[in-house]
């Protein structure tokens, strides 16, 4: 069943997009002001030269967002795929993506939670609870958010404790596939100068796929998370905020079907044949202390943070019923970070942000093989460590951004960051050779990157409700390493290099932000052009049908496109939306000794992305309102690898979500019925090499959930 074209036509006619915002009767139906921290200070999104989408706390409820994977469909030129895994959730923005499997790489789109960088891809994709908002920044953000933010940045802010009044919130979902999800928050004032908040989340769901070999449902979720915050305000100028949190995930991950052609009748949707039950366990802990001090028209901020991350995965790697190859990874990460910054609080001639950032991170990932053919050689229960990688990184970087007010309507923004990155990578590989008395591969590489990144922008406030800007940004991403098995290249001296040079991008962007109809309509437009050099890439290459994991730089890549986001509140209780994104990306020069991907489309880059919603609130029922909401999204097709193989291509997919809620007018309670992927569209999260020994025509694919539905209960005191 295809989503009716009529729905698309309706949202195109009424036009608006992301994000949605509850209407305020006090403001006579005007759209609410959106406050962001995209430039390290609280500002109106419509007044800053940054392309960004914002998901508010109310959006999270109205869109039924429970995990990070849930909101990617609604963002222009953004693709989020998770493969139902706490480790391999991938972001791609404007054709630039992250690679969470290889911990030797910095993330191209880093995630910050309450101002703290999440150093690896497995530490942040937790339950969405007790949040203030989520900001998705498109384009290089290297000046203010560090060298790894070459493709963009994700800023997640939790709700701060409230010193003025006691409060409690709770949300619960029950649904098909055994869904039980709930989260709750308790805010307790401690006098007039302090407050304590405790919040937690529990999420369970049965598997949505069927393993025919094991005769059981797979890809379940079993997640628990908690967070505590303590706010102390010793005087009117100082606040101290202490945070601590933990997550615990137990479940299965990354089951995939396998075949030379997915049109083969033997390959069935959401049915797999693996003989081994994939297992994924994750534990995280994080602690931070934030201090804000206002003085002399300045704000000084210090954020000190420490986090730990432990991950264990066991998987049937051949993706078949045969007991051929089972592998796993163990990941341990420790990270300490410190940021100091000064922010001016409104000057007549200029404003500025200046700071110093420090990061000390160590991550280790052993890769193992067990069962299958390993047992034939070494006996039952034998576990072979096929490799181990360790990356140690220390970063120190001063940064600053200055807004010069040339006239009342014209502003020049100039920013600069200098990054010194000391990194050391240690890789052990081929221990099977050692088992037979041969020397294993055991080498260490040390690098020091010293690079500038920056931005220059011109902003014109054409009127109170219209702003135009043009910008140039220079982005930088540090040296990367392949810490997965394979991928070493002999340089002729017996030394096998497993590193890749830093990435660079020159990005150009123009934008328009406008509000009209007495602030009941909002349209934001951005167009961009990127020129990338030395993209860090890993891929399988085949020589005589034997797969070789190759790692290195992709030479040159270009991308150009635009985004349109709009919001419209035509009448009381009516909110409509539409967004559209277009991107034309190409790997201009990507040649190796055995392959040439030049001219191909970068992986995970849909050319078109469209989303829209319609929300209506009926208020004629006395003490309650009735909210009805429909969300629609369409992503065009994308490839799962830079090789652009037909058997690793996801066709365009349309998704429809629906929600109807009965709400107390005072916001005390809500009961809602909801459905996600209402038309049960099959689509995939990723593709792999499958039983790669059979050659490049073999592949595997991991599925996304089908139709889900249930009831939600929200309470607020």
mmCIF file of C-alpha atoms in Angstrom, residues 214-343:
data_model
loop_
_atom_site.group_PDB
_atom_site.id
_atom_site.type_symbol
_atom_site.label_atom_id
_atom_site.label_comp_id
_atom_site.label_asym_id
_atom_site.label_seq_id
_atom_site.Cartn_x
_atom_site.Cartn_y
_atom_site.Cartn_z
ATOM 1 C CA UNK A 214 16.244 -20.428 16.005
ATOM 2 C CA UNK A 215 12.414 -20.208 15.847
ATOM 3 C CA UNK A 216 12.159 -16.987 17.859
ATOM 4 C CA UNK A 217 11.576 -13.270 17.512
ATOM 5 C CA UNK A 218 14.723 -11.135 17.554
ATOM 6 C CA UNK A 219 15.917 -7.525 17.759
ATOM 7 C CA UNK A 220 14.412 -6.717 21.119
ATOM 8 C CA UNK A 221 15.029 -3.690 23.362
ATOM 9 C CA UNK A 222 15.772 -3.803 27.084
ATOM 10 C CA UNK A 223 17.036 -0.421 28.263
ATOM 11 C CA UNK A 224 17.261 1.379 31.592
ATOM 12 C CA UNK A 225 18.579 4.909 32.140
ATOM 13 C CA UNK A 226 18.738 7.355 35.029
ATOM 14 C CA UNK A 227 19.932 10.878 35.698
ATOM 15 C CA UNK A 228 20.281 13.137 38.752
ATOM 16 C CA UNK A 229 20.942 16.881 38.768
ATOM 17 C CA UNK A 230 21.662 19.276 41.613
ATOM 18 C CA UNK A 231 21.454 23.035 41.112
ATOM 19 C CA UNK A 232 22.901 25.480 43.636
ATOM 20 C CA UNK A 233 22.665 29.276 43.277
ATOM 21 C CA UNK A 234 24.765 30.853 46.060
ATOM 22 C CA UNK A 235 23.823 34.336 44.827
ATOM 23 C CA UNK A 236 22.094 36.018 41.901
ATOM 24 C CA UNK A 237 25.236 35.932 39.755
ATOM 25 C CA UNK A 238 26.448 32.344 40.179
ATOM 26 C CA UNK A 239 24.888 28.935 39.566
ATOM 27 C CA UNK A 240 26.502 25.525 39.966
ATOM 28 C CA UNK A 241 24.943 22.499 38.289
ATOM 29 C CA UNK A 242 26.122 18.951 39.038
ATOM 30 C CA UNK A 243 24.943 16.063 36.855
ATOM 31 C CA UNK A 244 25.380 12.295 36.930
ATOM 32 C CA UNK A 245 23.755 9.580 34.855
ATOM 33 C CA UNK A 246 23.926 5.975 33.773
ATOM 34 C CA UNK A 247 22.475 3.702 31.093
ATOM 35 C CA UNK A 248 22.184 -0.051 30.845
ATOM 36 C CA UNK A 249 21.139 -1.826 27.647
ATOM 37 C CA UNK A 250 20.614 -5.534 27.181
ATOM 38 C CA UNK A 251 19.234 -6.944 23.964
ATOM 39 C CA UNK A 252 19.986 -8.180 20.482
ATOM 40 C CA UNK A 253 21.465 -6.244 17.632
ATOM 41 C CA UNK A 254 22.012 -6.118 13.954
ATOM 42 C CA UNK A 255 20.374 -9.300 12.686
ATOM 43 C CA UNK A 256 20.294 -9.272 8.895
ATOM 44 C CA UNK A 257 19.051 -11.370 5.996
ATOM 45 C CA UNK A 258 21.389 -12.419 3.245
ATOM 46 C CA UNK A 259 21.316 -13.179 -0.476
ATOM 47 C CA UNK A 260 22.643 -12.399 -3.926
ATOM 48 C CA UNK A 261 19.336 -10.751 -4.788
ATOM 49 C CA UNK A 262 16.738 -9.427 -2.400
ATOM 50 C CA UNK A 263 14.083 -10.245 -5.026
ATOM 51 C CA UNK A 264 14.866 -13.921 -4.479
ATOM 52 C CA UNK A 265 11.778 -15.658 -2.967
ATOM 53 C CA UNK A 266 14.105 -17.279 -0.431
ATOM 54 C CA UNK A 267 14.828 -13.815 0.957
ATOM 55 C CA UNK A 268 11.806 -12.702 2.995
ATOM 56 C CA UNK A 269 11.151 -9.408 4.662
ATOM 57 C CA UNK A 270 11.982 -9.308 8.385
ATOM 58 C CA UNK A 271 12.861 -13.028 8.347
ATOM 59 C CA UNK A 272 16.463 -14.098 8.946
ATOM 60 C CA UNK A 273 18.284 -17.424 9.036
ATOM 61 C CA UNK A 274 21.146 -16.822 11.461
ATOM 62 C CA UNK A 275 22.133 -19.757 13.653
ATOM 63 C CA UNK A 276 23.461 -17.554 16.448
ATOM 64 C CA UNK A 277 21.494 -15.101 18.595
ATOM 65 C CA UNK A 278 23.220 -11.749 18.336
ATOM 66 C CA UNK A 279 23.785 -10.078 21.694
ATOM 67 C CA UNK A 280 24.570 -6.479 22.546
ATOM 68 C CA UNK A 281 25.252 -5.090 26.027
ATOM 69 C CA UNK A 282 26.074 -1.480 26.829
ATOM 70 C CA UNK A 283 26.821 0.369 30.066
ATOM 71 C CA UNK A 284 27.619 4.065 30.355
ATOM 72 C CA UNK A 285 28.323 6.452 33.198
ATOM 73 C CA UNK A 286 28.710 10.210 32.959
ATOM 74 C CA UNK A 287 29.447 12.982 35.449
ATOM 75 C CA UNK A 288 29.734 16.725 34.909
ATOM 76 C CA UNK A 289 29.977 20.010 36.791
ATOM 77 C CA UNK A 290 28.857 23.253 35.165
ATOM 78 C CA UNK A 291 29.540 26.674 36.670
ATOM 79 C CA UNK A 292 28.092 29.927 35.310
ATOM 80 C CA UNK A 293 29.180 33.295 36.730
ATOM 81 C CA UNK A 294 27.847 36.656 35.535
ATOM 82 C CA UNK A 295 30.056 39.697 36.109
ATOM 83 C CA UNK A 296 30.914 42.965 34.354
ATOM 84 C CA UNK A 297 28.453 42.250 31.520
ATOM 85 C CA UNK A 298 30.151 38.879 30.911
ATOM 86 C CA UNK A 299 29.265 35.257 31.614
ATOM 87 C CA UNK A 300 32.050 32.851 32.529
ATOM 88 C CA UNK A 301 31.220 29.163 32.038
ATOM 89 C CA UNK A 302 33.194 26.109 33.086
ATOM 90 C CA UNK A 303 32.100 22.577 32.114
ATOM 91 C CA UNK A 304 34.105 19.689 33.587
ATOM 92 C CA UNK A 305 33.071 16.172 32.559
ATOM 93 C CA UNK A 306 34.077 12.532 32.834
ATOM 94 C CA UNK A 307 32.429 9.505 31.218
ATOM 95 C CA UNK A 308 32.912 5.777 30.783
ATOM 96 C CA UNK A 309 31.507 3.491 28.114
ATOM 97 C CA UNK A 310 31.578 -0.324 27.976
ATOM 98 C CA UNK A 311 30.127 -2.279 25.082
ATOM 99 C CA UNK A 312 29.996 -6.006 24.286
ATOM 100 C CA UNK A 313 28.685 -7.432 21.018
ATOM 101 C CA UNK A 314 28.440 -11.022 19.768
ATOM 102 C CA UNK A 315 27.089 -11.562 16.251
ATOM 103 C CA UNK A 316 26.527 -14.190 13.570
ATOM 104 C CA UNK A 317 28.626 -12.396 10.989
ATOM 105 C CA UNK A 318 27.937 -14.636 7.981
ATOM 106 C CA UNK A 319 24.167 -13.951 8.327
ATOM 107 C CA UNK A 320 23.218 -17.497 7.305
ATOM 108 C CA UNK A 321 21.951 -20.664 8.979
ATOM 109 C CA UNK A 322 25.420 -22.191 8.583
ATOM 110 C CA UNK A 323 27.719 -22.172 11.614
ATOM 111 C CA UNK A 324 30.435 -20.479 9.610
ATOM 112 C CA UNK A 325 31.641 -17.264 11.237
ATOM 113 C CA UNK A 326 30.662 -15.631 14.530
ATOM 114 C CA UNK A 327 32.492 -12.530 15.705
ATOM 115 C CA UNK A 328 32.312 -9.861 18.356
ATOM 116 C CA UNK A 329 33.782 -6.655 19.680
ATOM 117 C CA UNK A 330 34.401 -5.298 23.153
ATOM 118 C CA UNK A 331 34.714 -1.521 23.473
ATOM 119 C CA UNK A 332 35.980 0.354 26.516
ATOM 120 C CA UNK A 333 36.184 4.142 26.536
ATOM 121 C CA UNK A 334 37.167 6.723 29.130
ATOM 122 C CA UNK A 335 36.996 10.443 28.506
ATOM 123 C CA UNK A 336 37.756 13.608 30.429
ATOM 124 C CA UNK A 337 36.924 17.045 29.033
ATOM 125 C CA UNK A 338 37.160 20.628 30.225
ATOM 126 C CA UNK A 339 35.809 23.773 28.604
ATOM 127 C CA UNK A 340 36.285 27.344 29.790
ATOM 128 C CA UNK A 341 34.564 30.173 27.975
ATOM 129 C CA UNK A 342 33.609 33.838 28.299
ATOM 130 C CA UNK A 343 30.509 35.227 26.612
#
